[in-house]
Coordinates of C-alpha atoms in Angstrom, one line a residue:
M47 CA 71.4 -99.0 -216.4
S48 CA 68.3 -95.8 -215.3
W49 CA 67.9 -92.9 -215.4
G50 CA 66.9 -89.9 -212.7
N51 CA 65.2 -87.2 -214.5
P52 CA 65.0 -88.8 -218.3
W53 CA 63.1 -85.9 -220.0
L54 CA 66.3 -83.8 -219.4
F55 CA 67.4 -85.7 -222.8
G56 CA 65.2 -83.2 -224.7
F57 CA 68.3 -80.5 -224.9
L58 CA 70.3 -82.8 -227.4
A59 CA 68.0 -81.4 -229.7
L60 CA 70.5 -78.6 -229.5
I61 CA 73.0 -80.5 -231.7
P62 CA 71.1 -81.0 -235.1
L63 CA 71.1 -76.7 -233.8
I64 CA 74.6 -76.4 -233.4
L65 CA 75.0 -78.1 -237.1
L66 CA 72.9 -76.0 -238.8
L67 CA 75.1 -73.2 -237.5
H68 CA 77.8 -74.7 -238.7
S69 CA 76.3 -76.1 -242.1
L70 CA 75.4 -72.1 -243.3
R71 CA 77.3 -70.8 -246.0
F72 CA 78.2 -67.2 -246.9
K73 CA 77.1 -65.6 -249.9
R74 CA 80.1 -64.4 -252.1
Q75 CA 80.0 -61.3 -254.2
E76 CA 80.4 -62.0 -257.5
V77 CA 83.8 -59.8 -259.1
R78 CA 85.0 -59.7 -262.3
V79 CA 88.7 -60.4 -262.9
T80 CA 90.8 -60.7 -265.9
T81 CA 92.7 -64.2 -265.0
L82 CA 90.9 -67.2 -263.3
F83 CA 94.7 -68.8 -262.1
L84 CA 94.6 -67.6 -259.1
W85 CA 90.9 -69.0 -257.8
E86 CA 91.4 -72.7 -259.1
R87 CA 91.6 -73.4 -255.6
L88 CA 88.9 -71.6 -254.8
L89 CA 86.7 -73.4 -257.8
Q90 CA 88.1 -76.6 -256.1
E91 CA 85.6 -76.2 -253.4
R92 CA 83.0 -79.2 -252.7
K93 CA 79.3 -77.8 -253.9
A94 CA 77.7 -80.2 -251.1
T95 CA 74.9 -77.8 -249.5
L96 CA 75.8 -78.7 -246.0
G97 CA 80.2 -78.5 -246.2
I98 CA 79.9 -81.6 -244.7
S99 CA 83.9 -81.7 -245.2
R100 CA 84.0 -78.4 -243.5
I101 CA 81.9 -79.7 -240.6
V102 CA 83.9 -82.9 -239.8
K103 CA 87.5 -80.8 -240.0
S104 CA 85.7 -77.9 -237.2
L105 CA 86.8 -78.7 -234.1
T106 CA 85.1 -75.7 -232.5
L107 CA 81.8 -77.8 -233.5
L108 CA 83.1 -80.8 -232.0
L109 CA 83.5 -79.7 -228.5
Q110 CA 80.2 -77.6 -228.6
I111 CA 78.7 -81.8 -229.2
L112 CA 80.8 -83.1 -227.0
V113 CA 79.6 -80.4 -224.1
V114 CA 75.7 -80.7 -224.8
S115 CA 76.2 -84.0 -224.8
L116 CA 78.0 -84.5 -221.5
L117 CA 75.6 -81.9 -219.6
T118 CA 72.8 -83.7 -221.1
I119 CA 74.0 -87.2 -219.2
G120 CA 74.7 -85.3 -216.3
L121 CA 71.8 -83.9 -216.1
A122 CA 69.8 -87.1 -215.9
Q123 CA 71.5 -88.6 -213.7
P124 CA 72.7 -92.1 -214.5
F125 CA 72.3 -94.6 -212.0
L126 CA 73.2 -98.4 -212.1
S127 CA 71.7 -100.9 -209.4
L128 CA 73.6 -103.7 -208.9
P129 CA 73.5 -107.0 -206.6
A130 CA 75.6 -106.2 -203.5
T131 CA 79.3 -107.1 -203.9
R132 CA 80.7 -106.2 -200.6
E133 CA 81.9 -108.2 -198.2
G134 CA 80.8 -107.7 -194.9
D135 CA 78.2 -108.2 -191.8
M136 CA 74.9 -105.7 -191.7
V137 CA 72.8 -105.1 -188.9
L138 CA 69.1 -104.1 -190.1
I139 CA 68.0 -101.5 -187.8
I140 CA 63.8 -100.9 -188.3
D141 CA 61.8 -98.7 -186.8
T142 CA 58.6 -99.5 -185.3
S143 CA 57.5 -96.6 -183.7
A144 CA 54.0 -95.4 -183.3
S145 CA 54.7 -93.0 -186.7
M146 CA 55.4 -95.7 -189.0
Q147 CA 51.6 -96.2 -188.9
A148 CA 51.2 -93.0 -191.2
Q149 CA 49.3 -94.4 -194.4
G150 CA 49.8 -93.0 -197.6
P151 CA 49.4 -94.0 -201.2
Q152 CA 51.5 -96.6 -201.7
G153 CA 51.1 -98.0 -197.7
T154 CA 52.0 -97.3 -194.4
R155 CA 55.7 -96.0 -193.7
F156 CA 56.0 -99.3 -192.4
A157 CA 55.2 -101.3 -195.4
L158 CA 57.3 -99.0 -197.0
A159 CA 60.6 -99.8 -194.7
Q160 CA 59.7 -103.6 -195.0
A161 CA 59.8 -103.1 -198.6
E162 CA 63.3 -101.6 -197.9
A163 CA 64.4 -104.5 -196.1
Y164 CA 63.3 -107.3 -198.8
R165 CA 65.3 -105.5 -201.2
L166 CA 68.3 -105.5 -198.9
I167 CA 68.2 -108.8 -197.9
D168 CA 67.7 -110.0 -201.2
Q169 CA 71.2 -107.7 -202.4
L170 CA 73.2 -108.9 -199.5
H171 CA 76.4 -110.9 -200.4
E172 CA 76.6 -114.7 -200.5
K173 CA 79.2 -114.2 -197.9
S174 CA 77.9 -111.7 -195.8
R175 CA 75.4 -112.2 -192.4
M176 CA 72.8 -110.1 -191.5
A177 CA 71.3 -109.4 -187.7
I178 CA 68.2 -107.4 -187.4
I179 CA 67.1 -105.0 -184.3
E180 CA 63.5 -104.0 -184.5
A181 CA 63.7 -99.9 -183.0
G182 CA 60.5 -100.1 -181.0
Q183 CA 60.2 -98.4 -177.2
G184 CA 63.2 -100.3 -176.5
P185 CA 65.9 -101.8 -178.9
V186 CA 65.1 -106.0 -179.5
L187 CA 67.6 -108.6 -180.8
R188 CA 65.3 -110.1 -184.0
T189 CA 67.9 -112.2 -185.1
F190 CA 71.1 -113.0 -184.4
F191 CA 73.8 -112.9 -188.2
T192 CA 72.7 -115.0 -190.2
R193 CA 73.2 -116.0 -193.8
D194 CA 69.6 -117.4 -194.1
K195 CA 67.6 -115.3 -196.5
R196 CA 64.6 -117.0 -196.3
R197 CA 64.8 -116.7 -192.3
L198 CA 65.6 -113.2 -192.5
R199 CA 62.4 -112.3 -194.8
E200 CA 60.4 -114.2 -192.9
I201 CA 61.3 -112.5 -189.4
V202 CA 60.7 -108.7 -191.2
A203 CA 57.6 -109.9 -192.0
R204 CA 56.6 -110.6 -188.9
M205 CA 57.2 -107.4 -187.7
E206 CA 54.6 -104.7 -186.6
A207 CA 54.5 -101.2 -185.9
G208 CA 54.1 -100.5 -182.2
D209 CA 51.6 -97.5 -180.8
S210 CA 55.0 -95.9 -178.5
I211 CA 57.4 -93.7 -179.1
G212 CA 60.9 -95.4 -180.7
N213 CA 64.5 -95.3 -179.6
L214 CA 66.4 -95.4 -182.3
R215 CA 69.4 -94.0 -180.0
E216 CA 69.5 -97.7 -177.7
S217 CA 69.0 -99.7 -181.0
V218 CA 72.4 -98.4 -182.7
L219 CA 73.8 -98.4 -179.4
L220 CA 72.7 -102.5 -179.0
A221 CA 74.4 -102.4 -183.2
L222 CA 77.2 -101.2 -182.0
S223 CA 78.4 -104.0 -179.5
L224 CA 77.0 -106.6 -182.3
L225 CA 79.7 -105.7 -184.7
R226 CA 83.4 -106.6 -184.8
G227 CA 84.7 -103.4 -185.8
Q228 CA 85.4 -104.9 -189.3
R229 CA 86.0 -102.1 -192.1
Q230 CA 83.8 -103.8 -194.4
D231 CA 80.5 -104.0 -191.5
H232 CA 77.7 -101.6 -191.6
I233 CA 74.7 -100.4 -190.4
V234 CA 71.9 -99.6 -192.2
V235 CA 69.0 -97.7 -190.1
I236 CA 65.1 -97.9 -192.0
S237 CA 62.9 -95.3 -190.3
D238 CA 60.6 -92.2 -190.6
G239 CA 63.4 -89.5 -190.1
T240 CA 61.3 -87.9 -187.1
E241 CA 63.8 -89.1 -184.2
T242 CA 67.6 -87.7 -185.0
D243 CA 69.1 -86.9 -182.1
W244 CA 70.7 -90.3 -181.8
Q245 CA 72.9 -89.2 -185.0
A246 CA 75.0 -86.7 -182.8
E247 CA 76.3 -89.5 -180.5
L248 CA 77.8 -91.8 -182.6
P249 CA 81.9 -92.7 -182.8
A250 CA 84.0 -91.4 -185.3
G251 CA 84.2 -93.6 -187.7
V252 CA 80.8 -95.5 -187.7
R253 CA 79.7 -96.8 -190.7
I254 CA 75.9 -96.7 -190.6
T255 CA 73.5 -96.1 -193.7
P256 CA 70.1 -94.1 -192.8
L257 CA 67.3 -95.4 -195.3
Q258 CA 64.3 -92.8 -194.9
V259 CA 60.9 -93.3 -196.0
Q260 CA 57.9 -91.2 -196.3
A261 CA 54.6 -91.1 -196.4
G262 CA 51.2 -89.8 -194.8
E263 CA 51.9 -86.1 -194.7
K264 CA 48.5 -85.1 -193.5
N265 CA 48.1 -85.1 -189.7
I266 CA 45.9 -83.7 -187.2
G267 CA 46.8 -85.1 -183.3
I268 CA 45.8 -84.8 -180.0
T269 CA 49.3 -84.1 -178.4
R270 CA 48.0 -83.9 -174.3
F271 CA 44.7 -84.9 -172.4
A272 CA 44.6 -84.5 -168.8
F273 CA 41.8 -83.4 -166.1
R274 CA 42.3 -81.5 -162.7
Q275 CA 40.3 -81.3 -159.6
G276 CA 39.2 -78.7 -158.1
W277 CA 39.0 -78.5 -154.0
G278 CA 35.4 -77.4 -152.7
E279 CA 32.2 -78.6 -151.6
T280 CA 30.7 -78.9 -155.0
P281 CA 33.1 -81.1 -157.3
R282 CA 34.8 -79.3 -159.9
Y283 CA 36.8 -79.8 -162.9
E284 CA 38.9 -79.1 -165.6
M285 CA 39.8 -80.7 -168.6
L286 CA 42.7 -79.8 -170.8
V287 CA 42.4 -80.8 -174.4
T288 CA 45.7 -79.9 -176.7
I289 CA 45.2 -80.4 -180.5
Q290 CA 47.9 -79.8 -183.2
N291 CA 47.8 -79.4 -187.4
F292 CA 50.9 -81.1 -188.7
T293 CA 50.3 -79.5 -191.9
P294 CA 50.6 -76.1 -193.7
V295 CA 47.1 -75.3 -194.5
P296 CA 44.3 -74.5 -191.9
V297 CA 41.7 -77.4 -190.9
N298 CA 38.6 -77.3 -188.8
V299 CA 38.4 -80.5 -186.6
P300 CA 35.5 -81.6 -185.1
L301 CA 36.0 -82.6 -181.2
K302 CA 34.3 -85.4 -179.3
V303 CA 34.6 -85.5 -175.9
T304 CA 31.9 -88.8 -174.2
I305 CA 32.3 -90.4 -170.4
N306 CA 31.7 -93.9 -170.4
R307 CA 30.7 -93.9 -173.8
R308 CA 28.0 -91.0 -173.3
R309 CA 28.8 -87.7 -175.1
L310 CA 30.3 -84.9 -172.2
L311 CA 30.8 -82.5 -174.5
Q312 CA 31.3 -81.6 -178.4
E313 CA 32.9 -78.6 -181.2
E314 CA 34.3 -77.6 -183.9
V315 CA 38.0 -76.2 -183.5
S316 CA 39.7 -74.1 -186.3
L317 CA 43.1 -74.0 -186.6
Q318 CA 45.4 -72.7 -188.5
G319 CA 48.9 -74.1 -190.5
G320 CA 51.0 -76.0 -188.2
E321 CA 49.2 -74.1 -185.1
V322 CA 49.1 -75.7 -182.2
R323 CA 45.9 -74.8 -179.1
T324 CA 45.1 -75.8 -176.2
L325 CA 41.7 -75.7 -174.6
V326 CA 39.9 -75.9 -171.1
Y327 CA 36.9 -76.9 -170.0
P328 CA 35.2 -76.4 -167.0
F329 CA 32.6 -79.2 -165.4
T330 CA 30.8 -78.5 -162.0
R331 CA 29.3 -82.4 -161.8
E332 CA 30.9 -85.4 -160.6
L333 CA 32.3 -87.4 -163.2
H334 CA 34.0 -90.9 -163.1
G335 CA 35.1 -93.6 -165.5
V336 CA 36.1 -93.8 -168.9
V337 CA 36.6 -90.3 -170.4
E338 CA 37.5 -90.3 -174.2
A339 CA 38.4 -87.3 -176.7
R340 CA 38.3 -87.9 -179.9
L341 CA 38.7 -85.9 -183.4
L342 CA 36.1 -86.6 -185.7
F343 CA 38.1 -86.3 -188.5
Q344 CA 40.0 -88.4 -191.5
D345 CA 43.5 -87.9 -192.0
D346 CA 46.9 -90.1 -192.9
F347 CA 47.1 -91.0 -188.9
P348 CA 44.2 -92.3 -187.0
L349 CA 46.7 -93.1 -183.6
D350 CA 46.9 -89.6 -182.0
N351 CA 43.0 -88.6 -183.0
V352 CA 41.6 -90.5 -180.2
A353 CA 43.0 -89.9 -176.0
R354 CA 41.5 -91.6 -173.2
T355 CA 41.9 -91.1 -169.2
V356 CA 40.2 -93.0 -165.9
L357 CA 38.5 -91.0 -163.4
T358 CA 37.7 -92.3 -159.5
R359 CA 35.6 -91.3 -157.4
A360 CA 37.1 -89.0 -155.2
R361 CA 37.6 -89.8 -151.0
S362 CA 38.0 -88.1 -148.3
F363 CA 40.5 -89.3 -145.5
W364 CA 42.3 -87.5 -142.4
V365 CA 45.6 -87.2 -141.7
L366 CA 46.6 -86.6 -138.2
L367 CA 49.9 -84.8 -138.1
I368 CA 52.1 -84.4 -134.4
S369 CA 54.1 -81.9 -134.7
P370 CA 54.8 -78.4 -132.8
G371 CA 54.4 -76.4 -136.0
N372 CA 55.7 -77.3 -139.5
Y373 CA 54.4 -74.2 -141.9
F374 CA 55.6 -76.0 -144.8
L375 CA 53.9 -79.5 -144.0
E376 CA 50.8 -77.4 -143.0
N377 CA 50.5 -76.0 -146.3
L378 CA 51.0 -79.2 -147.9
L379 CA 48.5 -80.6 -146.9
A380 CA 45.8 -78.0 -146.7
A381 CA 46.6 -77.4 -150.6
H382 CA 45.6 -81.1 -150.9
P383 CA 41.4 -81.2 -152.5
Y384 CA 40.5 -83.9 -149.8

């Protein structure tokens, strides 16, 4: 048995205080009398300093000690970890989206997810089977139902977090199609909790256990990177960069943009906690090649610190429009930069 808050056992120090309060004896007033036969019972009282017999007979004392003990045990949150004894098949869904690469003190979110998966495999009932689904950009069935724990662990060890968004909804629907509808069967989803819309579409009565892993909360990333070319005889471009601060504290982030590995611009961007800033930079020269925007900043999720795009040379071309006159087509062609 383990305890969630073992430090709360300090409340048991109240029990000696309760004993002390109940053991205090009232100071008796000395009175002169002519006879003692009325006080024989009084003289038979035990002379123990703490009055043990009176303490044992005190129902109020026992109730107070019991209340303090039960409150202390309840606040300490006892829990018991036992191997699984419930039969029934399990479908294990592991999130392999890009956000699972976030790095924390104990490793990446995906490494923590793998540790949870190993624990579930070890606790799997001897008569139960497990199937594993990888929830990346699309669901991938890594293995159908099996009782081979060694094979299950090898499959989890070979999995890696990718660079795409996840799709837990489709993965859960695939898991539902694998189950036989038995009451003992259930689904376990291990993810970082960034995708929650799939839970609203679950049918009634479905048993799904979400296990959330948390690591790496410090992140500043590029959420949008695009170029727009203007029209005219002189080449004109506009570069758009959107940067978001996912932390609650202000930061200064150096932004560097290169084209074909040559510096195009570099400046420092200031962001408040949770702020999203969209920056637009104009250029009046021909640009073609690989353009890269990079945040020169160390955080827990480096994947979104870099964004790239490819610019090709502009080509002029002619369009022959045979028409008695079409206002919409003429304006559409006139708006084209070439």
